[in-house]
């Protein structure tokens, strides 16, 4: 694939009223520049009001990023007021959120009253938020790298919806990010994923201001970064210089000046931005044979022109930006490196510590005058009938999106009706079997399911499902092993496939899950996304998955296999903390079923919460430990079976009921067989034991909070699983950290011993590993006897 690597040095070449390609557009370049000045003012004033004007009785720092916003003003003005269409989506770098709000205000999408509420309760959020901001935000950003990569997965989700259901359009997906954000490893995991190279609607614009939070970025990294994108198959465009510098380069001494600036390290360049004109004339020529020609060139310039020329970078030249946007190749992803000055146009521009600095009152008034604004009336719009007002009105009309009523997700059965399994099996097997059953029992709902895997489909029992529905690909692929009799997993790539295979990167998995889970709110088309990942790596994926939920994405994450039950695998592949994640994660319900039928019911309940307003995500922790399925004792009577199902999906059920219990064992997941065996042995010792199978500590905790008036969830399950008349001392046991179930003792304030895993695991046989961690049958019995005595 040929790579276009362009340096946009030319001035704006379109005729007045036309863009560089000759298309009509409202306003001349001068009108855009007036809009840019107003956006700069508004974004600066929004932060200023939050920190200097709004009462702050607590004295707590409010914050905001005037310099980071200023470096993005030109890029965003050109994009919104010239290039974007209604079908496009944009992820805005976190610290430029005031610029987005300023633009939305000029477009009539934000009431004036909100401009004084940045970082106030119920007001404008500190970083762009789809779920909490009052104006249009396409992508939530704030966690470094996650917002930048989200449009990649948004592009794939749009293609998936458009290909299967239609109505998602053909818009571009933009990411606006800072150059320091490219230090985040998740970005490069996403850039090089094989599915990304075909997403031509993706465009990233890098605000190359050469500063991070604490310092000027050392060295010159732009060439290395450009090479990395090029190697990944992206189109690379570079906007380095504006029209003023470009014109100077054509004069005698100009080539020497270009060479000098190109070779200059970032710290030296930033220091020159803080120089007076006299200091600049002394420092800019440097030393060596080129010093004379450079000194001669800049001697011809007055002070104002000299100072402006040094700041005249491509990321602040509206004409160059428009030409770059028109040069985007829609057949592959594009990255535009736009050189900028952090704090451009502000008194703090270029200072290495300007990241969180705030302008003073003495600095704000002259800034207002220079930008054509009024400090005493900071929120003034352009006068009606002016060219600037017409520009805003035309952009607002062009960007108006049609209202889409979200479709209701297809109905899902609560029970697939499969007879209770017999023999041995494990919960991971049940996942694949339930998906296949859905294609027969509820084909419309199954048609909305899309599974995602980071190269672990075959090892997480998705093989049968994958063979049935095929692998999603932008184009039809050839299955070269279709005629190989020994091939069990058939890799049929096609645009109608319902499984997306990613590379080995958990952050990519959950990033895509978040966007697939948001299609109901973007285009009105609900999907039912399910991602599978090895449970030990769920923690690695948790932050971006959580961020996707915050942004409105609803999905199911399956962690499997799990726990120290992976005995021969050893400590590195044994998860400890994941069982409690559902308790602690907003927007998510967690399940850890013990039996195949429980897995089916929990999966169906989780699917029923997806793709709808006020829906929720789910986390299923599954195991590969073979378990005797008859231990589930599923009732054969339909009414009794339904009662069991309701309790399973509500969080727990009583699996063993003794006539005269003196102790209760609450167990979860793979440890339920140990609990049942311990109860039998206790009975032989003359001590009756009840066994409660916990399927969701998350839902039980919510029920307990509701009983105390701290939540609005139903609490009936507590009376079924832990009735007051059977309250006894409690032993809890699970293949995970014991604190996960410790709260159950507070249902009736009974004595408790909590067993679980608190140390890194060991390789070994299952009995040896369980014994090492104190979660074997003997440990359960010993804990029970201690409580009884």
mmCIF file of N, CA, C and O in Angstrom, residues 535-595:
data_model
loop_
_atom_site.group_PDB
_atom_site.id
_atom_site.type_symbol
_atom_site.label_atom_id
_atom_site.label_comp_id
_atom_site.label_asym_id
_atom_site.label_seq_id
_atom_site.Cartn_x
_atom_site.Cartn_y
_atom_site.Cartn_z
ATOM 1 N N UNK A 535 -9.897 -14.932 32.151
ATOM 2 C CA UNK A 535 -10.240 -14.179 33.361
ATOM 3 C C UNK A 535 -9.031 -13.522 34.038
ATOM 4 O O UNK A 535 -9.173 -12.427 34.583
ATOM 5 N N UNK A 536 -7.845 -14.132 34.039
ATOM 6 C CA UNK A 536 -6.705 -13.445 34.661
ATOM 7 C C UNK A 536 -6.389 -12.102 34.015
ATOM 8 O O UNK A 536 -5.711 -11.273 34.626
ATOM 9 N N UNK A 537 -6.879 -11.876 32.805
ATOM 10 C CA UNK A 537 -6.558 -10.635 32.103
ATOM 11 C C UNK A 537 -7.711 -9.639 32.117
ATOM 12 O O UNK A 537 -7.638 -8.598 31.464
ATOM 13 N N UNK A 538 -8.758 -9.946 32.868
ATOM 14 C CA UNK A 538 -9.882 -9.019 32.963
ATOM 15 C C UNK A 538 -9.447 -7.701 33.586
ATOM 16 O O UNK A 538 -9.883 -6.617 33.166
ATOM 17 N N UNK A 539 -8.588 -7.760 34.587
ATOM 18 C CA UNK A 539 -8.136 -6.518 35.225
ATOM 19 C C UNK A 539 -7.440 -5.597 34.228
ATOM 20 O O UNK A 539 -7.544 -4.376 34.327
ATOM 21 N N UNK A 540 -6.714 -6.182 33.296
ATOM 22 C CA UNK A 540 -6.048 -5.385 32.276
ATOM 23 C C UNK A 540 -7.063 -4.632 31.410
ATOM 24 O O UNK A 540 -6.814 -3.535 30.936
ATOM 25 N N UNK A 541 -8.210 -5.256 31.222
ATOM 26 C CA UNK A 541 -9.231 -4.685 30.350
ATOM 27 C C UNK A 541 -10.241 -3.828 31.101
ATOM 28 O O UNK A 541 -11.088 -3.181 30.474
ATOM 29 N N UNK A 542 -10.179 -3.834 32.433
ATOM 30 C CA UNK A 542 -11.276 -3.260 33.202
ATOM 31 C C UNK A 542 -11.443 -1.762 32.977
ATOM 32 O O UNK A 542 -12.572 -1.273 32.826
ATOM 33 N N UNK A 543 -10.355 -1.003 32.968
ATOM 34 C CA UNK A 543 -10.520 0.451 32.849
ATOM 35 C C UNK A 543 -11.187 0.855 31.535
ATOM 36 O O UNK A 543 -12.160 1.601 31.542
ATOM 37 N N UNK A 544 -10.697 0.393 30.383
ATOM 38 C CA UNK A 544 -11.390 0.791 29.149
ATOM 39 C C UNK A 544 -12.806 0.233 29.057
ATOM 40 O O UNK A 544 -13.682 0.876 28.464
ATOM 41 N N UNK A 545 -13.059 -0.953 29.617
ATOM 42 C CA UNK A 545 -14.429 -1.469 29.607
ATOM 43 C C UNK A 545 -15.329 -0.596 30.476
ATOM 44 O O UNK A 545 -16.448 -0.252 30.095
ATOM 45 N N UNK A 546 -14.821 -0.200 31.638
ATOM 46 C CA UNK A 546 -15.563 0.702 32.518
ATOM 47 C C UNK A 546 -15.848 2.025 31.814
ATOM 48 O O UNK A 546 -16.949 2.580 31.918
ATOM 49 N N UNK A 547 -14.865 2.520 31.087
ATOM 50 C CA UNK A 547 -15.050 3.786 30.380
ATOM 51 C C UNK A 547 -16.105 3.645 29.293
ATOM 52 O O UNK A 547 -16.883 4.565 29.038
ATOM 53 N N UNK A 548 -16.141 2.488 28.642
ATOM 54 C CA UNK A 548 -17.181 2.247 27.652
ATOM 55 C C UNK A 548 -18.563 2.251 28.270
ATOM 56 O O UNK A 548 -19.522 2.773 27.683
ATOM 57 N N UNK A 549 -18.701 1.670 29.465
ATOM 58 C CA UNK A 549 -19.985 1.697 30.160
ATOM 59 C C UNK A 549 -20.366 3.119 30.537
ATOM 60 O O UNK A 549 -21.529 3.525 30.429
ATOM 61 N N UNK A 550 -19.397 3.905 30.997
ATOM 62 C CA UNK A 550 -19.635 5.310 31.329
ATOM 63 C C UNK A 550 -20.170 6.071 30.120
ATOM 64 O O UNK A 550 -20.999 6.973 30.253
ATOM 65 N N UNK A 551 -19.718 5.678 28.943
ATOM 66 C CA UNK A 551 -20.142 6.349 27.711
ATOM 67 C C UNK A 551 -21.442 5.784 27.147
ATOM 68 O O UNK A 551 -21.890 6.225 26.094
ATOM 69 N N UNK A 552 -22.044 4.805 27.819
ATOM 70 C CA UNK A 552 -23.322 4.277 27.373
ATOM 71 C C UNK A 552 -23.253 2.951 26.654
ATOM 72 O O UNK A 552 -24.283 2.459 26.176
ATOM 73 N N UNK A 553 -22.071 2.346 26.559
ATOM 74 C CA UNK A 553 -21.951 1.058 25.901
ATOM 75 C C UNK A 553 -22.391 -0.072 26.812
ATOM 76 O O UNK A 553 -21.988 -0.139 27.975
ATOM 77 N N UNK A 554 -23.232 -0.951 26.302
ATOM 78 C CA UNK A 554 -23.748 -2.078 27.080
ATOM 79 C C UNK A 554 -23.292 -3.383 26.431
ATOM 80 O O UNK A 554 -23.572 -3.622 25.257
ATOM 81 N N UNK A 555 -22.605 -4.207 27.189
ATOM 82 C CA UNK A 555 -22.017 -5.419 26.618
ATOM 83 C C UNK A 555 -21.854 -6.463 27.709
ATOM 84 O O UNK A 555 -22.030 -6.184 28.894
ATOM 85 N N UNK A 556 -21.515 -7.662 27.287
ATOM 86 C CA UNK A 556 -21.236 -8.753 28.212
ATOM 87 C C UNK A 556 -19.764 -9.137 28.058
ATOM 88 O O UNK A 556 -19.300 -9.394 26.943
ATOM 89 N N UNK A 557 -19.056 -9.152 29.166
ATOM 90 C CA UNK A 557 -17.667 -9.597 29.180
ATOM 91 C C UNK A 557 -17.617 -10.935 29.904
ATOM 92 O O UNK A 557 -18.068 -11.054 31.046
ATOM 93 N N UNK A 558 -17.107 -11.939 29.216
ATOM 94 C CA UNK A 558 -16.992 -13.280 29.785
ATOM 95 C C UNK A 558 -15.527 -13.537 30.116
ATOM 96 O O UNK A 558 -14.669 -13.544 29.217
ATOM 97 N N UNK A 559 -15.238 -13.734 31.393
ATOM 98 C CA UNK A 559 -13.892 -14.075 31.827
ATOM 99 C C UNK A 559 -13.795 -15.573 32.046
ATOM 100 O O UNK A 559 -14.447 -16.114 32.944
ATOM 101 N N UNK A 560 -13.013 -16.232 31.223
ATOM 102 C CA UNK A 560 -12.931 -17.695 31.318
ATOM 103 C C UNK A 560 -11.654 -18.197 30.654
ATOM 104 O O UNK A 560 -11.244 -17.631 29.638
ATOM 105 N N UNK A 561 -11.018 -19.228 31.199
ATOM 106 C CA UNK A 561 -11.264 -19.863 32.499
ATOM 107 C C UNK A 561 -10.757 -18.996 33.637
ATOM 108 O O UNK A 561 -10.073 -17.999 33.406
ATOM 109 N N UNK A 562 -11.081 -19.397 34.875
ATOM 110 C CA UNK A 562 -10.832 -18.495 35.991
ATOM 111 C C UNK A 562 -10.278 -19.223 37.207
ATOM 112 O O UNK A 562 -10.418 -20.437 37.358
ATOM 113 N N UNK A 563 -9.669 -18.423 38.094
ATOM 114 C CA UNK A 563 -9.316 -18.862 39.423
ATOM 115 C C UNK A 563 -8.146 -19.820 39.534
ATOM 116 O O UNK A 563 -7.522 -20.208 38.550
ATOM 117 N N UNK A 564 -7.862 -20.219 40.767
ATOM 118 C CA UNK A 564 -6.802 -21.187 41.007
ATOM 119 C C UNK A 564 -7.245 -22.582 40.607
ATOM 120 O O UNK A 564 -6.452 -23.529 40.646
ATOM 121 N N UNK A 565 -8.512 -22.715 40.198
ATOM 122 C CA UNK A 565 -8.982 -23.975 39.630
ATOM 123 C C UNK A 565 -8.182 -24.339 38.393
ATOM 124 O O UNK A 565 -8.106 -25.507 38.002
ATOM 125 N N UNK A 566 -7.529 -23.355 37.777
ATOM 126 C CA UNK A 566 -6.580 -23.621 36.688
ATOM 127 C C UNK A 566 -5.282 -24.155 37.287
ATOM 128 O O UNK A 566 -4.196 -23.629 37.006
ATOM 129 N N UNK A 567 -5.380 -25.180 38.084
ATOM 130 C CA UNK A 567 -4.260 -25.624 38.919
ATOM 131 C C UNK A 567 -2.957 -25.849 38.166
ATOM 132 O O UNK A 567 -1.922 -25.294 38.542
ATOM 133 N N UNK A 568 -2.932 -26.621 37.094
ATOM 134 C CA UNK A 568 -1.640 -26.847 36.434
ATOM 135 C C UNK A 568 -1.051 -25.590 35.782
ATOM 136 O O UNK A 568 0.145 -25.545 35.503
ATOM 137 N N UNK A 569 -1.901 -24.562 35.530
ATOM 138 C CA UNK A 569 -1.419 -23.362 34.844
ATOM 139 C C UNK A 569 -0.500 -22.507 35.704
ATOM 140 O O UNK A 569 0.281 -21.715 35.197
ATOM 141 N N UNK A 570 -0.637 -22.594 37.031
ATOM 142 C CA UNK A 570 0.249 -21.832 37.893
ATOM 143 C C UNK A 570 -0.257 -20.442 38.210
ATOM 144 O O UNK A 570 -1.254 -19.964 37.672
ATOM 145 N N UNK A 571 0.473 -19.772 39.102
ATOM 146 C CA UNK A 571 0.025 -18.503 39.660
ATOM 147 C C UNK A 571 -0.204 -17.389 38.671
ATOM 148 O O UNK A 571 -1.090 -16.560 38.851
ATOM 149 N N UNK A 572 0.595 -17.340 37.616
ATOM 150 C CA UNK A 572 0.459 -16.236 36.672
ATOM 151 C C UNK A 572 -0.869 -16.258 35.942
ATOM 152 O O UNK A 572 -1.322 -15.244 35.437
ATOM 153 N N UNK A 573 -1.496 -17.433 35.849
ATOM 154 C CA UNK A 573 -2.753 -17.568 35.131
ATOM 155 C C UNK A 573 -3.904 -17.938 36.069
ATOM 156 O O UNK A 573 -4.836 -18.622 35.676
ATOM 157 N N UNK A 574 -3.831 -17.470 37.307
ATOM 158 C CA UNK A 574 -4.893 -17.752 38.268
ATOM 159 C C UNK A 574 -5.411 -16.428 38.818
ATOM 160 O O UNK A 574 -4.665 -15.677 39.444
ATOM 161 N N UNK A 575 -6.696 -16.133 38.548
ATOM 162 C CA UNK A 575 -7.273 -14.851 38.948
ATOM 163 C C UNK A 575 -7.753 -14.899 40.386
ATOM 164 O O UNK A 575 -8.242 -15.918 40.859
ATOM 165 N N UNK A 576 -7.630 -13.776 41.083
ATOM 166 C CA UNK A 576 -7.976 -13.690 42.503
ATOM 167 C C UNK A 576 -9.037 -12.610 42.743
ATOM 168 O O UNK A 576 -10.018 -12.832 43.442
ATOM 169 N N UNK A 577 -8.851 -11.439 42.167
ATOM 170 C CA UNK A 577 -9.691 -10.287 42.518
ATOM 171 C C UNK A 577 -10.944 -10.151 41.668
ATOM 172 O O UNK A 577 -11.838 -9.374 42.011
ATOM 173 N N UNK A 578 -11.033 -10.876 40.558
ATOM 174 C CA UNK A 578 -12.142 -10.644 39.626
ATOM 175 C C UNK A 578 -13.534 -10.929 40.188
ATOM 176 O O UNK A 578 -14.493 -10.283 39.744
ATOM 177 N N UNK A 579 -13.736 -11.866 41.144
ATOM 178 C CA UNK A 579 -15.111 -12.112 41.599
ATOM 179 C C UNK A 579 -15.807 -10.895 42.197
ATOM 180 O O UNK A 579 -17.025 -10.788 42.145
ATOM 181 N N UNK A 580 -15.044 -9.980 42.776
ATOM 182 C CA UNK A 580 -15.678 -8.825 43.428
ATOM 183 C C UNK A 580 -15.872 -7.642 42.477
ATOM 184 O O UNK A 580 -16.460 -6.627 42.871
ATOM 185 N N UNK A 581 -15.393 -7.754 41.251
ATOM 186 C CA UNK A 581 -15.442 -6.601 40.355
ATOM 187 C C UNK A 581 -16.865 -6.136 40.093
ATOM 188 O O UNK A 581 -17.130 -4.943 39.961
ATOM 189 N N UNK A 582 -17.788 -7.086 39.983
ATOM 190 C CA UNK A 582 -19.157 -6.697 39.702
ATOM 191 C C UNK A 582 -19.771 -5.885 40.822
ATOM 192 O O UNK A 582 -20.615 -5.021 40.589
ATOM 193 N N UNK A 583 -19.378 -6.169 42.056
ATOM 194 C CA UNK A 583 -19.873 -5.386 43.181
ATOM 195 C C UNK A 583 -19.409 -3.941 43.051
ATOM 196 O O UNK A 583 -20.143 -3.006 43.362
ATOM 197 N N UNK A 584 -18.202 -3.777 42.570
ATOM 198 C CA UNK A 584 -17.555 -2.463 42.597
ATOM 199 C C UNK A 584 -17.714 -1.674 41.305
ATOM 200 O O UNK A 584 -17.405 -0.483 41.272
ATOM 201 N N UNK A 585 -18.188 -2.292 40.233
ATOM 202 C CA UNK A 585 -18.239 -1.649 38.928
ATOM 203 C C UNK A 585 -19.632 -1.109 38.631
ATOM 204 O O UNK A 585 -20.576 -1.869 38.486
ATOM 205 N N UNK A 586 -19.794 0.214 38.516
ATOM 206 C CA UNK A 586 -21.107 0.755 38.134
ATOM 207 C C UNK A 586 -21.503 0.306 36.732
ATOM 208 O O UNK A 586 -20.662 0.039 35.875
ATOM 209 N N UNK A 587 -22.806 0.225 36.509
ATOM 210 C CA UNK A 587 -23.316 -0.094 35.181
ATOM 211 C C UNK A 587 -23.145 -1.535 34.764
ATOM 212 O O UNK A 587 -23.239 -1.851 33.583
ATOM 213 N N UNK A 588 -22.899 -2.422 35.717
ATOM 214 C CA UNK A 588 -22.570 -3.811 35.387
ATOM 215 C C UNK A 588 -23.146 -4.749 36.431
ATOM 216 O O UNK A 588 -23.140 -4.442 37.627
ATOM 217 N N UNK A 589 -23.658 -5.889 35.985
ATOM 218 C CA UNK A 589 -24.095 -6.965 36.872
ATOM 219 C C UNK A 589 -23.130 -8.126 36.683
ATOM 220 O O UNK A 589 -22.792 -8.476 35.547
ATOM 221 N N UNK A 590 -22.681 -8.725 37.787
ATOM 222 C CA UNK A 590 -21.732 -9.833 37.668
ATOM 223 C C UNK A 590 -22.385 -11.144 38.058
ATOM 224 O O UNK A 590 -23.236 -11.190 38.955
ATOM 225 N N UNK A 591 -21.992 -12.198 37.367
ATOM 226 C CA UNK A 591 -22.467 -13.553 37.668
ATOM 227 C C UNK A 591 -21.282 -14.507 37.676
ATOM 228 O O UNK A 591 -20.355 -14.373 36.860
ATOM 229 N N UNK A 592 -21.330 -15.477 38.597
ATOM 230 C CA UNK A 592 -20.392 -16.594 38.564
ATOM 231 C C UNK A 592 -21.180 -17.870 38.811
ATOM 232 O O UNK A 592 -21.309 -18.332 39.950
ATOM 233 N N UNK A 593 -21.747 -18.442 37.767
ATOM 234 C CA UNK A 593 -22.579 -19.641 37.933
ATOM 235 C C UNK A 593 -21.734 -20.875 38.208
ATOM 236 O O UNK A 593 -20.559 -20.948 37.839
ATOM 237 N N UNK A 594 -22.379 -21.858 38.848
ATOM 238 C CA UNK A 594 -21.688 -23.110 39.168
ATOM 239 C C UNK A 594 -22.000 -24.209 38.175
ATOM 240 O O UNK A 594 -21.188 -25.106 37.973
ATOM 241 N N UNK A 595 -23.180 -24.151 37.550
ATOM 242 C CA UNK A 595 -23.644 -25.251 36.702
ATOM 243 C C UNK A 595 -24.013 -24.740 35.315
ATOM 244 O O UNK A 595 -24.216 -23.533 35.108
#
